[in-house]
Amino acid sequence: MQLFYKLLIEKKYALPYRVLDAMVAHFMKFVEDERIMPVIWHQSLLAFVQRYKNELAMEDKAKLNLLVGNQRQKLVTPEMLRELNSSTTVVIKRTILCQFISLL
């Protein structure tokens, strides 16, 4: 399943916010998982963060920071934290888009 996510993310499609929210929710299922996640899982999460970091809401980034703190991988985690903390947030874009859609 993670390979499918990684391939989808690496295609660099412009995904709607609803899909991004669903992907964040998918990764957040593992926040309290005791298992050590495989490297492909961490690579999928890293690819997601790298590609969509500027489209994520501030609360999504906070959730992903918590997830990365709980699910660590020595090579991928530092890069993921760097990507999350150096990106801009699109709170304004999402708010305007939601207002526009509600007018339709």
PDB file of N, CA and C in Angstrom:
ATOM      1  N   MET A   1       0.822  -1.190   0.000  1.00  0.00           N
ATOM      2  CA  MET A   1       0.000   0.000   0.000  1.00  0.00           C
ATOM      3  C   MET A   1       0.872   1.262   0.000  1.00  0.00           C
ATOM      4  N   GLN A   2       1.952   1.245   0.798  1.00  0.00           N
ATOM      5  CA  GLN A   2       2.808   2.429   0.868  1.00  0.00           C
ATOM      6  C   GLN A   2       3.498   2.691  -0.463  1.00  0.00           C
ATOM      7  N   LEU A   3       3.799   1.633  -1.191  1.00  0.00           N
ATOM      8  CA  LEU A   3       4.418   1.811  -2.497  1.00  0.00           C
ATOM      9  C   LEU A   3       3.460   2.559  -3.429  1.00  0.00           C
ATOM     10  N   PHE A   4       2.171   2.232  -3.356  1.00  0.00           N
ATOM     11  CA  PHE A   4       1.167   2.941  -4.155  1.00  0.00           C
ATOM     12  C   PHE A   4       1.130   4.422  -3.784  1.00  0.00           C
ATOM     13  N   TYR A   5       1.126   4.716  -2.494  1.00  0.00           N
ATOM     14  CA  TYR A   5       1.132   6.115  -2.048  1.00  0.00           C
ATOM     15  C   TYR A   5       2.376   6.841  -2.551  1.00  0.00           C
ATOM     16  N   LYS A   6       3.521   6.181  -2.436  1.00  0.00           N
ATOM     17  CA  LYS A   6       4.775   6.801  -2.865  1.00  0.00           C
ATOM     18  C   LYS A   6       4.741   7.101  -4.362  1.00  0.00           C
ATOM     19  N   LEU A   7       4.263   6.156  -5.144  1.00  0.00           N
ATOM     20  CA  LEU A   7       4.172   6.372  -6.591  1.00  0.00           C
ATOM     21  C   LEU A   7       3.200   7.491  -6.934  1.00  0.00           C
ATOM     22  N   LEU A   8       2.073   7.540  -6.263  1.00  0.00           N
ATOM     23  CA  LEU A   8       1.084   8.600  -6.489  1.00  0.00           C
ATOM     24  C   LEU A   8       1.676   9.966  -6.148  1.00  0.00           C
ATOM     25  N   ILE A   9       2.355  10.048  -5.042  1.00  0.00           N
ATOM     26  CA  ILE A   9       2.946  11.311  -4.599  1.00  0.00           C
ATOM     27  C   ILE A   9       4.041  11.755  -5.565  1.00  0.00           C
ATOM     28  N   GLU A  10       4.854  10.832  -6.001  1.00  0.00           N
ATOM     29  CA  GLU A  10       5.969  11.184  -6.877  1.00  0.00           C
ATOM     30  C   GLU A  10       5.530  11.569  -8.285  1.00  0.00           C
ATOM     31  N   LYS A  11       4.276  11.313  -8.639  1.00  0.00           N
ATOM     32  CA  LYS A  11       3.742  11.773  -9.917  1.00  0.00           C
ATOM     33  C   LYS A  11       3.549  13.290  -9.919  1.00  0.00           C
ATOM     34  N   LYS A  12       3.538  13.880  -8.736  1.00  0.00           N
ATOM     35  CA  LYS A  12       3.431  15.332  -8.553  1.00  0.00           C
ATOM     36  C   LYS A  12       2.128  15.910  -9.105  1.00  0.00           C
ATOM     37  N   TYR A  13       1.041  15.185  -8.892  1.00  0.00           N
ATOM     38  CA  TYR A  13      -0.267  15.692  -9.272  1.00  0.00           C
ATOM     39  C   TYR A  13      -0.664  16.835  -8.354  1.00  0.00           C
ATOM     40  N   ALA A  14      -1.408  17.784  -8.881  1.00  0.00           N
ATOM     41  CA  ALA A  14      -1.978  18.848  -8.058  1.00  0.00           C
ATOM     42  C   ALA A  14      -3.245  18.275  -7.422  1.00  0.00           C
ATOM     43  N   LEU A  15      -3.118  17.819  -6.198  1.00  0.00           N
ATOM     44  CA  LEU A  15      -4.239  17.158  -5.525  1.00  0.00           C
ATOM     45  C   LEU A  15      -5.119  18.169  -4.804  1.00  0.00           C
ATOM     46  N   PRO A  16      -6.431  17.933  -4.779  1.00  0.00           N
ATOM     47  CA  PRO A  16      -7.326  18.824  -4.026  1.00  0.00           C
ATOM     48  C   PRO A  16      -7.047  18.721  -2.516  1.00  0.00           C
ATOM     49  N   TYR A  17      -7.434  19.768  -1.800  1.00  0.00           N
ATOM     50  CA  TYR A  17      -7.204  19.802  -0.357  1.00  0.00           C
ATOM     51  C   TYR A  17      -7.861  18.620   0.341  1.00  0.00           C
ATOM     52  N   ARG A  18      -8.987  18.174  -0.151  1.00  0.00           N
ATOM     53  CA  ARG A  18      -9.685  17.040   0.463  1.00  0.00           C
ATOM     54  C   ARG A  18      -8.809  15.785   0.411  1.00  0.00           C
ATOM     55  N   VAL A  19      -8.110  15.586  -0.690  1.00  0.00           N
ATOM     56  CA  VAL A  19      -7.228  14.429  -0.827  1.00  0.00           C
ATOM     57  C   VAL A  19      -6.013  14.578   0.091  1.00  0.00           C
ATOM     58  N   LEU A  20      -5.467  15.788   0.165  1.00  0.00           N
ATOM     59  CA  LEU A  20      -4.337  16.028   1.069  1.00  0.00           C
ATOM     60  C   LEU A  20      -4.737  15.750   2.514  1.00  0.00           C
ATOM     61  N   ASP A  21      -5.929  16.189   2.897  1.00  0.00           N
ATOM     62  CA  ASP A  21      -6.423  15.918   4.253  1.00  0.00           C
ATOM     63  C   ASP A  21      -6.559  14.419   4.500  1.00  0.00           C
ATOM     64  N   ALA A  22      -7.039  13.691   3.484  1.00  0.00           N
ATOM     65  CA  ALA A  22      -7.186  12.236   3.620  1.00  0.00           C
ATOM     66  C   ALA A  22      -5.818  11.561   3.754  1.00  0.00           C
ATOM     67  N   MET A  23      -4.839  12.070   3.042  1.00  0.00           N
ATOM     68  CA  MET A  23      -3.501  11.485   3.147  1.00  0.00           C
ATOM     69  C   MET A  23      -2.875  11.767   4.510  1.00  0.00           C
ATOM     70  N   VAL A  24      -3.093  12.973   5.029  1.00  0.00           N
ATOM     71  CA  VAL A  24      -2.615  13.282   6.383  1.00  0.00           C
ATOM     72  C   VAL A  24      -3.302  12.337   7.378  1.00  0.00           C
ATOM     73  N   ALA A  25      -4.603  12.141   7.220  1.00  0.00           N
ATOM     74  CA  ALA A  25      -5.349  11.242   8.116  1.00  0.00           C
ATOM     75  C   ALA A  25      -4.804   9.808   8.014  1.00  0.00           C
ATOM     76  N   HIS A  26      -4.461   9.387   6.805  1.00  0.00           N
ATOM     77  CA  HIS A  26      -3.898   8.040   6.634  1.00  0.00           C
ATOM     78  C   HIS A  26      -2.595   7.898   7.420  1.00  0.00           C
ATOM     79  N   PHE A  27      -1.696   8.851   7.258  1.00  0.00           N
ATOM     80  CA  PHE A  27      -0.423   8.765   7.972  1.00  0.00           C
ATOM     81  C   PHE A  27      -0.623   8.888   9.483  1.00  0.00           C
ATOM     82  N   MET A  28      -1.606   9.678   9.912  1.00  0.00           N
ATOM     83  CA  MET A  28      -1.831   9.881  11.342  1.00  0.00           C
ATOM     84  C   MET A  28      -2.370   8.629  12.029  1.00  0.00           C
ATOM     85  N   LYS A  29      -2.852   7.661  11.271  1.00  0.00           N
ATOM     86  CA  LYS A  29      -3.290   6.395  11.871  1.00  0.00           C
ATOM     87  C   LYS A  29      -2.146   5.698  12.591  1.00  0.00           C
ATOM     88  N   PHE A  30      -0.923   6.042  12.222  1.00  0.00           N
ATOM     89  CA  PHE A  30       0.246   5.359  12.759  1.00  0.00           C
ATOM     90  C   PHE A  30       0.921   6.132  13.889  1.00  0.00           C
ATOM     91  N   VAL A  31       0.291   7.202  14.361  1.00  0.00           N
ATOM     92  CA  VAL A  31       0.936   8.068  15.352  1.00  0.00           C
ATOM     93  C   VAL A  31       1.221   7.332  16.659  1.00  0.00           C
ATOM     94  N   GLU A  32       0.350   6.439  17.056  1.00  0.00           N
ATOM     95  CA  GLU A  32       0.558   5.723  18.317  1.00  0.00           C
ATOM     96  C   GLU A  32       0.866   4.248  18.098  1.00  0.00           C
ATOM     97  N   ASP A  33       1.212   3.906  16.889  1.00  0.00           N
ATOM     98  CA  ASP A  33       1.550   2.525  16.566  1.00  0.00           C
ATOM     99  C   ASP A  33       2.906   2.188  17.179  1.00  0.00           C
ATOM    100  N   GLU A  34       2.982   1.083  17.869  1.00  0.00           N
ATOM    101  CA  GLU A  34       4.211   0.676  18.552  1.00  0.00           C
ATOM    102  C   GLU A  34       5.224   0.033  17.611  1.00  0.00           C
ATOM    103  N   ARG A  35       4.751  -0.428  16.461  1.00  0.00           N
ATOM    104  CA  ARG A  35       5.646  -1.110  15.526  1.00  0.00           C
ATOM    105  C   ARG A  35       6.666  -0.140  14.933  1.00  0.00           C
ATOM    106  N   ILE A  36       7.769  -0.678  14.529  1.00  0.00           N
ATOM    107  CA  ILE A  36       8.751   0.103  13.782  1.00  0.00           C
ATOM    108  C   ILE A  36       8.305   0.067  12.324  1.00  0.00           C
ATOM    109  N   MET A  37       8.032   1.236  11.772  1.00  0.00           N
ATOM    110  CA  MET A  37       7.518   1.300  10.415  1.00  0.00           C
ATOM    111  C   MET A  37       8.650   1.030   9.417  1.00  0.00           C
ATOM    112  N   PRO A  38       8.315   0.386   8.291  1.00  0.00           N
ATOM    113  CA  PRO A  38       9.348   0.097   7.291  1.00  0.00           C
ATOM    114  C   PRO A  38       9.857   1.380   6.620  1.00  0.00           C
ATOM    115  N   VAL A  39      11.013   1.288   6.020  1.00  0.00           N
ATOM    116  CA  VAL A  39      11.629   2.452   5.386  1.00  0.00           C
ATOM    117  C   VAL A  39      10.732   3.015   4.283  1.00  0.00           C
ATOM    118  N   ILE A  40      10.028   2.149   3.544  1.00  0.00           N
ATOM    119  CA  ILE A  40       9.152   2.637   2.468  1.00  0.00           C
ATOM    120  C   ILE A  40       8.059   3.540   3.028  1.00  0.00           C
ATOM    121  N   TRP A  41       7.598   3.260   4.242  1.00  0.00           N
ATOM    122  CA  TRP A  41       6.591   4.115   4.883  1.00  0.00           C
ATOM    123  C   TRP A  41       7.187   5.497   5.131  1.00  0.00           C
ATOM    124  N   HIS A  42       8.377   5.535   5.674  1.00  0.00           N
ATOM    125  CA  HIS A  42       9.041   6.814   5.940  1.00  0.00           C
ATOM    126  C   HIS A  42       9.338   7.553   4.632  1.00  0.00           C
ATOM    127  N   GLN A  43       9.731   6.822   3.603  1.00  0.00           N
ATOM    128  CA  GLN A  43       9.995   7.448   2.309  1.00  0.00           C
ATOM    129  C   GLN A  43       8.721   8.020   1.700  1.00  0.00           C
ATOM    130  N   SER A  44       7.602   7.323   1.870  1.00  0.00           N
ATOM    131  CA  SER A  44       6.321   7.825   1.374  1.00  0.00           C
ATOM    132  C   SER A  44       5.931   9.112   2.091  1.00  0.00           C
ATOM    133  N   LEU A  45       6.094   9.111   3.402  1.00  0.00           N
ATOM    134  CA  LEU A  45       5.775  10.308   4.180  1.00  0.00           C
ATOM    135  C   LEU A  45       6.694  11.461   3.794  1.00  0.00           C
ATOM    136  N   LEU A  46       7.967  11.181   3.612  1.00  0.00           N
ATOM    137  CA  LEU A  46       8.916  12.220   3.198  1.00  0.00           C
ATOM    138  C   LEU A  46       8.551  12.768   1.827  1.00  0.00           C
ATOM    139  N   ALA A  47       8.225  11.904   0.887  1.00  0.00           N
ATOM    140  CA  ALA A  47       7.830  12.356  -0.455  1.00  0.00           C
ATOM    141  C   ALA A  47       6.584  13.232  -0.379  1.00  0.00           C
ATOM    142  N   PHE A  48       5.627  12.834   0.468  1.00  0.00           N
ATOM    143  CA  PHE A  48       4.401  13.620   0.659  1.00  0.00           C
ATOM    144  C   PHE A  48       4.731  14.999   1.212  1.00  0.00           C
ATOM    145  N   VAL A  49       5.547  15.047   2.235  1.00  0.00           N
ATOM    146  CA  VAL A  49       5.910  16.328   2.864  1.00  0.00           C
ATOM    147  C   VAL A  49       6.686  17.196   1.875  1.00  0.00           C
ATOM    148  N   GLN A  50       7.622  16.612   1.148  1.00  0.00           N
ATOM    149  CA  GLN A  50       8.407  17.398   0.197  1.00  0.00           C
ATOM    150  C   GLN A  50       7.542  17.983  -0.908  1.00  0.00           C
ATOM    151  N   ARG A  51       6.609  17.208  -1.406  1.00  0.00           N
ATOM    152  CA  ARG A  51       5.793  17.654  -2.539  1.00  0.00           C
ATOM    153  C   ARG A  51       4.690  18.626  -2.125  1.00  0.00           C
ATOM    154  N   TYR A  52       4.054  18.382  -0.991  1.00  0.00           N
ATOM    155  CA  TYR A  52       2.854  19.137  -0.639  1.00  0.00           C
ATOM    156  C   TYR A  52       3.022  20.015   0.602  1.00  0.00           C
ATOM    157  N   LYS A  53       4.239  20.257   1.044  1.00  0.00           N
ATOM    158  CA  LYS A  53       4.468  21.019   2.270  1.00  0.00           C
ATOM    159  C   LYS A  53       3.871  22.416   2.220  1.00  0.00           C
ATOM    160  N   ASN A  54       3.853  23.046   1.073  1.00  0.00           N
ATOM    161  CA  ASN A  54       3.321  24.404   0.970  1.00  0.00           C
ATOM    162  C   ASN A  54       1.805  24.436   0.818  1.00  0.00           C
ATOM    163  N   GLU A  55       1.184  23.286   0.599  1.00  0.00           N
ATOM    164  CA  GLU A  55      -0.271  23.209   0.496  1.00  0.00           C
ATOM    165  C   GLU A  55      -0.921  22.742   1.799  1.00  0.00           C
ATOM    166  N   LEU A  56      -0.122  22.337   2.765  1.00  0.00           N
ATOM    167  CA  LEU A  56      -0.663  21.823   4.026  1.00  0.00           C
ATOM    168  C   LEU A  56      -1.028  22.965   4.968  1.00  0.00           C
ATOM    169  N   ALA A  57      -2.104  22.770   5.695  1.00  0.00           N
ATOM    170  CA  ALA A  57      -2.517  23.744   6.714  1.00  0.00           C
ATOM    171  C   ALA A  57      -1.603  23.629   7.930  1.00  0.00           C
ATOM    172  N   MET A  58      -1.594  24.660   8.736  1.00  0.00           N
ATOM    173  CA  MET A  58      -0.740  24.692   9.922  1.00  0.00           C
ATOM    174  C   MET A  58      -1.052  23.537  10.869  1.00  0.00           C
ATOM    175  N   GLU A  59      -2.329  23.220  11.035  1.00  0.00           N
ATOM    176  CA  GLU A  59      -2.691  22.115  11.936  1.00  0.00           C
ATOM    177  C   GLU A  59      -2.235  20.767  11.369  1.00  0.00           C
ATOM    178  N   ASP A  60      -2.241  20.612  10.039  1.00  0.00           N
ATOM    179  CA  ASP A  60      -1.733  19.384   9.436  1.00  0.00           C
ATOM    180  C   ASP A  60      -0.232  19.242   9.683  1.00  0.00           C
ATOM    181  N   LYS A  61       0.495  20.346   9.566  1.00  0.00           N
ATOM    182  CA  LYS A  61       1.939  20.314   9.818  1.00  0.00           C
ATOM    183  C   LYS A  61       2.229  19.979  11.275  1.00  0.00           C
ATOM    184  N   ALA A  62       1.397  20.505  12.189  1.00  0.00           N
ATOM    185  CA  ALA A  62       1.578  20.191  13.608  1.00  0.00           C
ATOM    186  C   ALA A  62       1.347  18.697  13.854  1.00  0.00           C
ATOM    187  N   LYS A  63       0.326  18.146  13.215  1.00  0.00           N
ATOM    188  CA  LYS A  63       0.050  16.714  13.351  1.00  0.00           C
ATOM    189  C   LYS A  63       1.215  15.885  12.817  1.00  0.00           C
ATOM    190  N   LEU A  64       1.725  16.279  11.650  1.00  0.00           N
ATOM    191  CA  LEU A  64       2.826  15.534  11.050  1.00  0.00           C
ATOM    192  C   LEU A  64       4.102  15.652  11.884  1.00  0.00           C
ATOM    193  N   ASN A  65       4.322  16.802  12.512  1.00  0.00           N
ATOM    194  CA  ASN A  65       5.468  16.942  13.419  1.00  0.00           C
ATOM    195  C   ASN A  65       5.348  15.974  14.588  1.00  0.00           C
ATOM    196  N   LEU A  66       4.139  15.839  15.147  1.00  0.00           N
ATOM    197  CA  LEU A  66       3.896  14.879  16.221  1.00  0.00           C
ATOM    198  C   LEU A  66       4.148  13.457  15.732  1.00  0.00           C
ATOM    199  N   LEU A  67       3.658  13.150  14.536  1.00  0.00           N
ATOM    200  CA  LEU A  67       3.850  11.821  13.964  1.00  0.00           C
ATOM    201  C   LEU A  67       5.334  11.510  13.786  1.00  0.00           C
ATOM    202  N   VAL A  68       6.069  12.463  13.231  1.00  0.00           N
ATOM    203  CA  VAL A  68       7.498  12.250  12.998  1.00  0.00           C
ATOM    204  C   VAL A  68       8.242  12.089  14.323  1.00  0.00           C
ATOM    205  N   GLY A  69       7.770  12.757  15.370  1.00  0.00           N
ATOM    206  CA  GLY A  69       8.379  12.591  16.684  1.00  0.00           C
ATOM    207  C   GLY A  69       8.157  11.203  17.252  1.00  0.00           C
ATOM    208  N   ASN A  70       7.014  10.597  16.923  1.00  0.00           N
ATOM    209  CA  ASN A  70       6.697   9.259  17.430  1.00  0.00           C
ATOM    210  C   ASN A  70       7.244   8.143  16.542  1.00  0.00           C
ATOM    211  N   GLN A  71       7.281   8.380  15.260  1.00  0.00           N
ATOM    212  CA  GLN A  71       7.757   7.382  14.304  1.00  0.00           C
ATOM    213  C   GLN A  71       9.063   7.891  13.696  1.00  0.00           C
ATOM    214  N   ARG A  72      10.148   7.537  14.294  1.00  0.00           N
ATOM    215  CA  ARG A  72      11.450   8.063  13.867  1.00  0.00           C
ATOM    216  C   ARG A  72      12.197   7.041  13.018  1.00  0.00           C
ATOM    217  N   GLN A  73      12.990   7.574  12.097  1.00  0.00           N
ATOM    218  CA  GLN A  73      13.901   6.765  11.295  1.00  0.00           C
ATOM    219  C   GLN A  73      15.160   7.605  11.136  1.00  0.00           C
ATOM    220  N   LYS A  74      16.288   7.057  11.469  1.00  0.00           N
ATOM    221  CA  LYS A  74      17.497   7.866  11.646  1.00  0.00           C
ATOM    222  C   LYS A  74      17.915   8.664  10.417  1.00  0.00           C
ATOM    223  N   LEU A  75      17.646   8.189   9.224  1.00  0.00           N
ATOM    224  CA  LEU A  75      18.068   8.907   8.026  1.00  0.00           C
ATOM    225  C   LEU A  75      16.986   9.836   7.470  1.00  0.00           C
ATOM    226  N   VAL A  76      15.729   9.458   7.625  1.00  0.00           N
ATOM    227  CA  VAL A  76      14.635  10.199   6.996  1.00  0.00           C
ATOM    228  C   VAL A  76      14.068  11.294   7.901  1.00  0.00           C
ATOM    229  N   THR A  77      14.012  11.046   9.187  1.00  0.00           N
ATOM    230  CA  THR A  77      13.379  11.987  10.115  1.00  0.00           C
ATOM    231  C   THR A  77      13.991  13.386  10.092  1.00  0.00           C
ATOM    232  N   PRO A  78      15.307  13.547  10.138  1.00  0.00           N
ATOM    233  CA  PRO A  78      15.858  14.909  10.115  1.00  0.00           C
ATOM    234  C   PRO A  78      15.466  15.692   8.852  1.00  0.00           C
ATOM    235  N   GLU A  79      15.463  15.012   7.713  1.00  0.00           N
ATOM    236  CA  GLU A  79      15.076  15.662   6.457  1.00  0.00           C
ATOM    237  C   GLU A  79      13.603  16.058   6.481  1.00  0.00           C
ATOM    238  N   MET A  80      12.760  15.181   7.027  1.00  0.00           N
ATOM    239  CA  MET A  80      11.335  15.468   7.104  1.00  0.00           C
ATOM    240  C   MET A  80      11.060  16.666   7.997  1.00  0.00           C
ATOM    241  N   LEU A  81      11.711  16.728   9.140  1.00  0.00           N
ATOM    242  CA  LEU A  81      11.540  17.866  10.052  1.00  0.00           C
ATOM    243  C   LEU A  81      12.019  19.164   9.400  1.00  0.00           C
ATOM    244  N   ARG A  82      13.106  19.083   8.677  1.00  0.00           N
ATOM    245  CA  ARG A  82      13.627  20.261   7.976  1.00  0.00           C
ATOM    246  C   ARG A  82      12.606  20.753   6.939  1.00  0.00           C
ATOM    247  N   GLU A  83      12.033  19.832   6.198  1.00  0.00           N
ATOM    248  CA  GLU A  83      11.032  20.190   5.180  1.00  0.00           C
ATOM    249  C   GLU A  83       9.783  20.800   5.821  1.00  0.00           C
ATOM    250  N   LEU A  84       9.298  20.179   6.886  1.00  0.00           N
ATOM    251  CA  LEU A  84       8.083  20.679   7.548  1.00  0.00           C
ATOM    252  C   LEU A  84       8.285  22.065   8.149  1.00  0.00           C
ATOM    253  N   ASN A  85       9.428  22.277   8.763  1.00  0.00           N
ATOM    254  CA  ASN A  85       9.650  23.528   9.483  1.00  0.00           C
ATOM    255  C   ASN A  85      10.131  24.665   8.596  1.00  0.00           C
ATOM    256  N   SER A  86      10.518  24.374   7.373  1.00  0.00           N
ATOM    257  CA  SER A  86      10.989  25.439   6.485  1.00  0.00           C
ATOM    258  C   SER A  86       9.956  25.841   5.448  1.00  0.00           C
ATOM    259  N   SER A  87       8.782  25.272   5.501  1.00  0.00           N
ATOM    260  CA  SER A  87       7.769  25.550   4.482  1.00  0.00           C
ATOM    261  C   SER A  87       6.820  26.653   4.916  1.00  0.00           C
ATOM    262  N   THR A  88       6.121  27.196   3.930  1.00  0.00           N
ATOM    263  CA  THR A  88       5.102  28.210   4.204  1.00  0.00           C
ATOM    264  C   THR A  88       3.758  27.519   4.385  1.00  0.00           C
ATOM    265  N   THR A  89       2.802  28.243   4.911  1.00  0.00           N
ATOM    266  CA  THR A  89       1.476  27.676   5.162  1.00  0.00           C
ATOM    267  C   THR A  89       0.446  28.390   4.299  1.00  0.00           C
ATOM    268  N   VAL A  90      -0.589  27.675   3.921  1.00  0.00           N
ATOM    269  CA  VAL A  90      -1.581  28.213   3.003  1.00  0.00           C
ATOM    270  C   VAL A  90      -2.923  28.447   3.676  1.00  0.00           C
ATOM    271  N   VAL A  91      -2.910  28.935   4.887  1.00  0.00           N
ATOM    272  CA  VAL A  91      -4.160  29.155   5.615  1.00  0.00           C
ATOM    273  C   VAL A  91      -5.071  30.086   4.827  1.00  0.00           C
ATOM    274  N   ILE A  92      -4.516  31.133   4.273  1.00  0.00           N
ATOM    275  CA  ILE A  92      -5.315  32.117   3.550  1.00  0.00           C
ATOM    276  C   ILE A  92      -5.923  31.496   2.300  1.00  0.00           C
ATOM    277  N   LYS A  93      -5.144  30.742   1.538  1.00  0.00           N
ATOM    278  CA  LYS A  93      -5.656  30.126   0.320  1.00  0.00           C
ATOM    279  C   LYS A  93      -6.818  29.199   0.631  1.00  0.00           C
ATOM    280  N   ARG A  94      -6.678  28.384   1.663  1.00  0.00           N
ATOM    281  CA  ARG A  94      -7.738  27.438   2.005  1.00  0.00           C
ATOM    282  C   ARG A  94      -8.996  28.164   2.457  1.00  0.00           C
ATOM    283  N   THR A  95      -8.847  29.215   3.236  1.00  0.00           N
ATOM    284  CA  THR A  95      -9.991  29.971   3.719  1.00  0.00           C
ATOM    285  C   THR A  95     -10.731  30.604   2.550  1.00  0.00           C
ATOM    286  N   ILE A  96      -9.998  31.234   1.651  1.00  0.00           N
ATOM    287  CA  ILE A  96     -10.614  31.874   0.491  1.00  0.00           C
ATOM    288  C   ILE A  96     -11.291  30.836  -0.386  1.00  0.00           C
ATOM    289  N   LEU A  97     -10.652  29.706  -0.606  1.00  0.00           N
ATOM    290  CA  LEU A  97     -11.236  28.649  -1.425  1.00  0.00           C
ATOM    291  C   LEU A  97     -12.531  28.125  -0.806  1.00  0.00           C
ATOM    292  N   CYS A  98     -12.548  27.901   0.501  1.00  0.00           N
ATOM    293  CA  CYS A  98     -13.762  27.420   1.178  1.00  0.00           C
ATOM    294  C   CYS A  98     -14.888  28.447   1.073  1.00  0.00           C
ATOM    295  N   GLN A  99     -14.547  29.712   1.213  1.00  0.00           N
ATOM    296  CA  GLN A  99     -15.561  30.771   1.099  1.00  0.00           C
ATOM    297  C   GLN A  99     -16.112  30.809  -0.324  1.00  0.00           C
ATOM    298  N   PHE A 100     -15.236  30.677  -1.312  1.00  0.00           N
ATOM    299  CA  PHE A 100     -15.650  30.696  -2.700  1.00  0.00           C
ATOM    300  C   PHE A 100     -16.578  29.526  -3.005  1.00  0.00           C
ATOM    301  N   ILE A 101     -16.217  28.338  -2.531  1.00  0.00           N
ATOM    302  CA  ILE A 101     -17.041  27.142  -2.783  1.00  0.00           C
ATOM    303  C   ILE A 101     -18.397  27.288  -2.118  1.00  0.00           C
ATOM    304  N   SER A 102     -18.445  27.880  -0.933  1.00  0.00           N
ATOM    305  CA  SER A 102     -19.738  28.040  -0.255  1.00  0.00           C
ATOM    306  C   SER A 102     -20.648  29.024  -0.987  1.00  0.00           C
ATOM    307  N   LEU A 103     -20.076  29.900  -1.788  1.00  0.00           N
ATOM    308  CA  LEU A 103     -20.881  30.835  -2.569  1.00  0.00           C
ATOM    309  C   LEU A 103     -21.521  30.168  -3.772  1.00  0.00           C
ATOM    310  N   LEU A 104     -20.940  29.071  -4.227  1.00  0.00           N
ATOM    311  CA  LEU A 104     -21.455  28.380  -5.417  1.00  0.00           C
ATOM    312  C   LEU A 104     -22.682  27.623  -5.133  1.00  0.00           C
TER     313      LEU A 104
END
